[in-house]
Amino acid sequence: MDWARHGQNVANLTNTFSHRVYDGDLTELGRQQADQLGERLAAEDRFYTRLATSPLRRAVQTAEIVASYLGIEIAATIDDLRELNVGELDGRNDHQAWNAYHAVLRSWRDGDLTARFPGGEDCHELVARLRTALATVTSDAGAGPALVVAHGANIRAALPTMTGSPDPGTDLSTGSLARLDVTSTSDEVTIALRDWTVAS
């Protein structure tokens, strides 16, 4: 399975938390990044059998552009693929909000997976929803490869707990790609990181 981060959007420029409250469009650069991603994946002849996206505008707009290059349609919009649920921080961009955000992520990295964004989710809840989403996409894709267009912070934050891999140390860049091995059965979902930043 390939996990693509959306192209640059307005929230990236204003450093605004965007889970539900704020939902900005792609910038011109973001559209260019989506074009480049679509061109690149089309050149690889990956022949995706499933394309799913987060419902946030920046992900949907990226997915629409990429789909046009691949000659496929968006098969599913999955709420569980949303960016981190930062609760009361959503829609904010002030230093106090960012300090609270980094404190929660630092707690997760230190092993306290019950640390919670104020009014938002803890790491266990994040991992559970992403595992559910990835299992659904993998099951629906059948034997072929699947493509998810979503976010950078949620997958990075969930990665150590979800896969057993260490924190990759950096976010996925906007418009970039990671590769995961996802195996889903009726009893369990196994997720492994294959490549965090797939070279262009």
mmCIF file of C-alpha atoms in Angstrom:
data_model
loop_
_atom_site.group_PDB
_atom_site.id
_atom_site.type_symbol
_atom_site.label_atom_id
_atom_site.label_comp_id
_atom_site.label_asym_id
_atom_site.label_seq_id
_atom_site.Cartn_x
_atom_site.Cartn_y
_atom_site.Cartn_z
ATOM 1 C CA MET A 1 0.000 0.000 0.000
ATOM 2 C CA ASP A 2 1.181 3.500 -0.819
ATOM 3 C CA TRP A 3 0.431 6.376 1.556
ATOM 4 C CA ALA A 4 0.652 9.803 -0.085
ATOM 5 C CA ARG A 5 0.599 13.036 1.850
ATOM 6 C CA HIS A 6 -1.567 15.737 0.276
ATOM 7 C CA GLY A 7 0.003 18.730 -1.461
ATOM 8 C CA GLN A 8 0.675 21.992 0.320
ATOM 9 C CA ASN A 9 -2.479 23.757 1.513
ATOM 10 C CA VAL A 10 -3.374 27.035 3.180
ATOM 11 C CA ALA A 11 -3.160 25.536 6.685
ATOM 12 C CA ASN A 12 0.489 24.653 6.035
ATOM 13 C CA LEU A 13 1.234 28.322 5.355
ATOM 14 C CA THR A 14 -0.584 29.603 8.439
ATOM 15 C CA ASN A 15 0.428 26.722 10.760
ATOM 16 C CA THR A 16 -3.244 26.138 11.566
ATOM 17 C CA PHE A 17 -4.367 22.856 13.093
ATOM 18 C CA SER A 18 -6.885 21.269 10.762
ATOM 19 C CA HIS A 19 -8.893 18.213 11.827
ATOM 20 C CA ARG A 20 -12.500 19.405 11.446
ATOM 21 C CA VAL A 21 -12.713 23.116 12.266
ATOM 22 C CA TYR A 22 -10.490 24.453 9.495
ATOM 23 C CA ASP A 23 -10.349 22.890 6.031
ATOM 24 C CA GLY A 24 -8.200 24.835 3.571
ATOM 25 C CA ASP A 25 -7.686 24.374 -0.151
ATOM 26 C CA LEU A 26 -4.484 23.378 -1.880
ATOM 27 C CA THR A 27 -2.169 26.248 -2.771
ATOM 28 C CA GLU A 28 -0.829 26.622 -6.304
ATOM 29 C CA LEU A 29 2.318 24.825 -5.139
ATOM 30 C CA GLY A 30 0.128 22.115 -3.632
ATOM 31 C CA ARG A 31 -1.564 21.555 -6.983
ATOM 32 C CA GLN A 32 1.828 21.339 -8.657
ATOM 33 C CA GLN A 33 2.918 18.766 -6.062
ATOM 34 C CA ALA A 34 -0.226 16.728 -6.751
ATOM 35 C CA ASP A 35 0.469 16.909 -10.485
ATOM 36 C CA GLN A 36 4.038 15.738 -9.927
ATOM 37 C CA LEU A 37 2.869 12.886 -7.715
ATOM 38 C CA GLY A 38 0.304 11.794 -10.286
ATOM 39 C CA GLU A 39 2.861 11.904 -13.098
ATOM 40 C CA ARG A 40 5.324 9.929 -11.053
ATOM 41 C CA LEU A 41 2.892 7.190 -10.056
ATOM 42 C CA ALA A 42 1.566 6.904 -13.605
ATOM 43 C CA ALA A 43 5.140 6.450 -14.868
ATOM 44 C CA GLU A 44 5.641 3.601 -12.373
ATOM 45 C CA ASP A 45 2.696 1.653 -13.854
ATOM 46 C CA ARG A 46 1.501 0.675 -10.385
ATOM 47 C CA PHE A 47 -2.060 -0.161 -11.572
ATOM 48 C CA TYR A 48 -3.778 0.618 -8.286
ATOM 49 C CA THR A 49 -6.977 -1.291 -7.644
ATOM 50 C CA ARG A 50 -8.180 1.050 -4.898
ATOM 51 C CA LEU A 51 -7.784 4.769 -4.196
ATOM 52 C CA ALA A 52 -9.039 6.066 -0.858
ATOM 53 C CA THR A 53 -8.749 9.502 0.682
ATOM 54 C CA SER A 54 -9.256 11.436 3.872
ATOM 55 C CA PRO A 55 -12.376 13.646 3.681
ATOM 56 C CA LEU A 56 -10.393 16.846 4.300
ATOM 57 C CA ARG A 57 -10.347 19.138 1.284
ATOM 58 C CA ARG A 58 -6.567 19.141 0.791
ATOM 59 C CA ALA A 59 -6.508 15.347 0.589
ATOM 60 C CA VAL A 60 -9.559 15.084 -1.687
ATOM 61 C CA GLN A 61 -8.189 17.724 -4.064
ATOM 62 C CA THR A 62 -4.842 15.917 -4.201
ATOM 63 C CA ALA A 63 -6.550 12.567 -4.762
ATOM 64 C CA GLU A 64 -8.660 13.986 -7.597
ATOM 65 C CA ILE A 65 -5.570 15.276 -9.387
ATOM 66 C CA VAL A 66 -3.623 12.048 -8.863
ATOM 67 C CA ALA A 67 -6.603 9.945 -9.988
ATOM 68 C CA SER A 68 -6.751 11.847 -13.271
ATOM 69 C CA TYR A 69 -3.203 10.718 -14.061
ATOM 70 C CA LEU A 70 -3.841 7.126 -13.048
ATOM 71 C CA GLY A 71 -7.112 6.768 -14.946
ATOM 72 C CA ILE A 72 -9.025 5.630 -11.857
ATOM 73 C CA GLU A 73 -11.669 7.086 -9.580
ATOM 74 C CA ILE A 74 -11.643 7.757 -5.868
ATOM 75 C CA ALA A 75 -13.280 4.629 -4.501
ATOM 76 C CA ALA A 76 -13.722 5.688 -0.884
ATOM 77 C CA THR A 77 -13.579 8.713 1.394
ATOM 78 C CA ILE A 78 -12.790 7.420 4.876
ATOM 79 C CA ASP A 79 -13.312 9.546 7.969
ATOM 80 C CA ASP A 80 -10.801 7.499 9.972
ATOM 81 C CA LEU A 81 -8.028 8.835 7.695
ATOM 82 C CA ARG A 82 -8.454 12.390 9.011
ATOM 83 C CA GLU A 83 -5.463 14.230 10.419
ATOM 84 C CA LEU A 84 -4.723 14.038 14.152
ATOM 85 C CA ASN A 85 -7.727 14.867 16.308
ATOM 86 C CA VAL A 86 -6.189 17.683 18.321
ATOM 87 C CA GLY A 87 -9.504 18.550 19.999
ATOM 88 C CA GLU A 88 -9.538 22.070 21.429
ATOM 89 C CA LEU A 89 -6.410 22.974 19.443
ATOM 90 C CA ASP A 90 -8.282 22.546 16.154
ATOM 91 C CA GLY A 91 -8.411 25.755 14.127
ATOM 92 C CA ARG A 92 -5.714 27.428 16.221
ATOM 93 C CA ASN A 93 -2.204 28.476 15.206
ATOM 94 C CA ASP A 94 -0.868 30.227 18.311
ATOM 95 C CA HIS A 95 2.314 29.293 20.184
ATOM 96 C CA GLN A 96 0.433 27.989 23.212
ATOM 97 C CA ALA A 97 -1.502 25.548 21.036
ATOM 98 C CA TRP A 98 1.655 24.352 19.321
ATOM 99 C CA ASN A 99 3.403 23.872 22.658
ATOM 100 C CA ALA A 100 0.512 21.711 23.859
ATOM 101 C CA TYR A 101 0.602 19.730 20.600
ATOM 102 C CA HIS A 102 4.335 19.025 20.845
ATOM 103 C CA ALA A 103 3.973 18.038 24.495
ATOM 104 C CA VAL A 104 1.457 15.319 23.595
ATOM 105 C CA LEU A 105 3.597 13.962 20.757
ATOM 106 C CA ARG A 106 6.646 13.984 23.016
ATOM 107 C CA SER A 107 4.711 11.936 25.588
ATOM 108 C CA TRP A 108 3.786 9.399 22.911
ATOM 109 C CA ARG A 109 7.414 9.106 21.807
ATOM 110 C CA ASP A 110 8.385 8.580 25.451
ATOM 111 C CA GLY A 111 5.913 5.707 25.734
ATOM 112 C CA ASP A 112 2.877 7.360 27.336
ATOM 113 C CA LEU A 113 0.276 6.429 24.742
ATOM 114 C CA THR A 114 -2.569 7.603 26.996
ATOM 115 C CA ALA A 115 -1.504 11.267 26.765
ATOM 116 C CA ARG A 116 -4.376 13.053 25.096
ATOM 117 C CA PHE A 117 -4.843 16.249 23.125
ATOM 118 C CA PRO A 118 -7.243 18.433 25.147
ATOM 119 C CA GLY A 119 -10.675 17.296 24.014
ATOM 120 C CA GLY A 120 -9.023 15.129 21.335
ATOM 121 C CA GLU A 121 -7.558 11.654 20.951
ATOM 122 C CA ASP A 122 -4.778 9.658 22.548
ATOM 123 C CA CYS A 123 -2.336 7.458 20.649
ATOM 124 C CA HIS A 124 -4.326 4.260 21.195
ATOM 125 C CA GLU A 125 -7.377 5.838 19.556
ATOM 126 C CA LEU A 126 -5.328 7.187 16.648
ATOM 127 C CA VAL A 127 -3.738 3.800 15.985
ATOM 128 C CA ALA A 128 -7.098 2.015 16.212
ATOM 129 C CA ARG A 129 -8.780 4.237 13.633
ATOM 130 C CA LEU A 130 -5.860 4.130 11.196
ATOM 131 C CA ARG A 131 -5.614 0.352 11.491
ATOM 132 C CA THR A 132 -9.339 0.107 10.765
ATOM 133 C CA ALA A 133 -9.020 2.383 7.740
ATOM 134 C CA LEU A 134 -6.010 0.559 6.306
ATOM 135 C CA ALA A 135 -7.644 -2.834 6.827
ATOM 136 C CA THR A 136 -10.723 -1.642 4.951
ATOM 137 C CA VAL A 137 -8.716 -0.261 2.040
ATOM 138 C CA THR A 138 -6.557 -3.388 1.795
ATOM 139 C CA SER A 139 -9.561 -5.696 1.897
ATOM 140 C CA ASP A 140 -11.360 -3.714 -0.789
ATOM 141 C CA ALA A 141 -8.252 -3.584 -3.017
ATOM 142 C CA GLY A 142 -8.005 -7.360 -3.249
ATOM 143 C CA ALA A 143 -4.716 -8.595 -4.683
ATOM 144 C CA GLY A 144 -3.740 -5.276 -6.259
ATOM 145 C CA PRO A 145 -1.910 -2.308 -4.710
ATOM 146 C CA ALA A 146 -3.890 0.393 -2.944
ATOM 147 C CA LEU A 147 -3.220 4.119 -2.688
ATOM 148 C CA VAL A 148 -4.258 6.260 0.265
ATOM 149 C CA VAL A 149 -4.111 10.063 0.073
ATOM 150 C CA ALA A 150 -4.130 11.488 3.567
ATOM 151 C CA HIS A 151 -1.876 13.327 6.003
ATOM 152 C CA GLY A 152 1.625 13.449 7.421
ATOM 153 C CA ALA A 153 1.310 13.912 11.183
ATOM 154 C CA ASN A 154 -1.207 11.133 11.824
ATOM 155 C CA ILE A 155 0.765 8.395 10.072
ATOM 156 C CA ARG A 156 4.072 9.455 11.614
ATOM 157 C CA ALA A 157 2.616 9.640 15.121
ATOM 158 C CA ALA A 158 0.963 6.219 14.787
ATOM 159 C CA LEU A 159 3.859 4.489 13.070
ATOM 160 C CA PRO A 160 5.902 3.251 16.082
ATOM 161 C CA THR A 161 2.885 1.717 17.823
ATOM 162 C CA MET A 162 1.212 0.509 14.641
ATOM 163 C CA THR A 163 4.266 -1.087 13.027
ATOM 164 C CA GLY A 164 6.957 -1.440 15.683
ATOM 165 C CA SER A 165 9.256 0.743 13.564
ATOM 166 C CA PRO A 166 11.006 3.685 15.227
ATOM 167 C CA ASP A 167 9.833 7.241 14.666
ATOM 168 C CA PRO A 168 11.224 8.143 11.228
ATOM 169 C CA GLY A 169 12.487 11.457 12.604
ATOM 170 C CA THR A 170 10.816 13.669 10.023
ATOM 171 C CA ASP A 171 7.372 14.215 8.584
ATOM 172 C CA LEU A 172 6.511 13.183 5.064
ATOM 173 C CA SER A 173 6.863 16.225 2.846
ATOM 174 C CA THR A 174 3.725 17.528 1.170
ATOM 175 C CA GLY A 175 3.140 15.616 -2.040
ATOM 176 C CA SER A 176 5.453 12.758 -1.028
ATOM 177 C CA LEU A 177 4.936 9.047 -0.561
ATOM 178 C CA ALA A 178 5.563 6.233 1.920
ATOM 179 C CA ARG A 179 5.060 2.518 1.362
ATOM 180 C CA LEU A 180 3.507 0.104 3.847
ATOM 181 C CA ASP A 181 2.917 -3.628 3.803
ATOM 182 C CA VAL A 182 -0.600 -4.219 5.096
ATOM 183 C CA THR A 183 -1.989 -7.717 5.592
ATOM 184 C CA SER A 184 -5.583 -7.981 6.724
ATOM 185 C CA THR A 185 -7.392 -11.124 7.811
ATOM 186 C CA SER A 186 -10.648 -11.601 9.665
ATOM 187 C CA ASP A 187 -8.686 -11.814 12.922
ATOM 188 C CA GLU A 188 -5.939 -9.204 12.685
ATOM 189 C CA VAL A 189 -4.216 -6.495 10.700
ATOM 190 C CA THR A 190 -0.448 -6.550 10.307
ATOM 191 C CA ILE A 191 1.238 -3.330 9.195
ATOM 192 C CA ALA A 192 4.925 -2.930 8.413
ATOM 193 C CA LEU A 193 6.848 0.072 7.134
ATOM 194 C CA ARG A 194 8.656 -0.659 3.892
ATOM 195 C CA ASP A 195 9.840 2.808 2.875
ATOM 196 C CA TRP A 196 9.188 6.109 4.633
ATOM 197 C CA THR A 197 10.168 8.484 1.849
ATOM 198 C CA VAL A 198 10.007 6.867 -1.572
ATOM 199 C CA ALA A 199 12.612 8.461 -3.819
ATOM 200 C CA SER A 200 11.359 10.316 -6.885
#
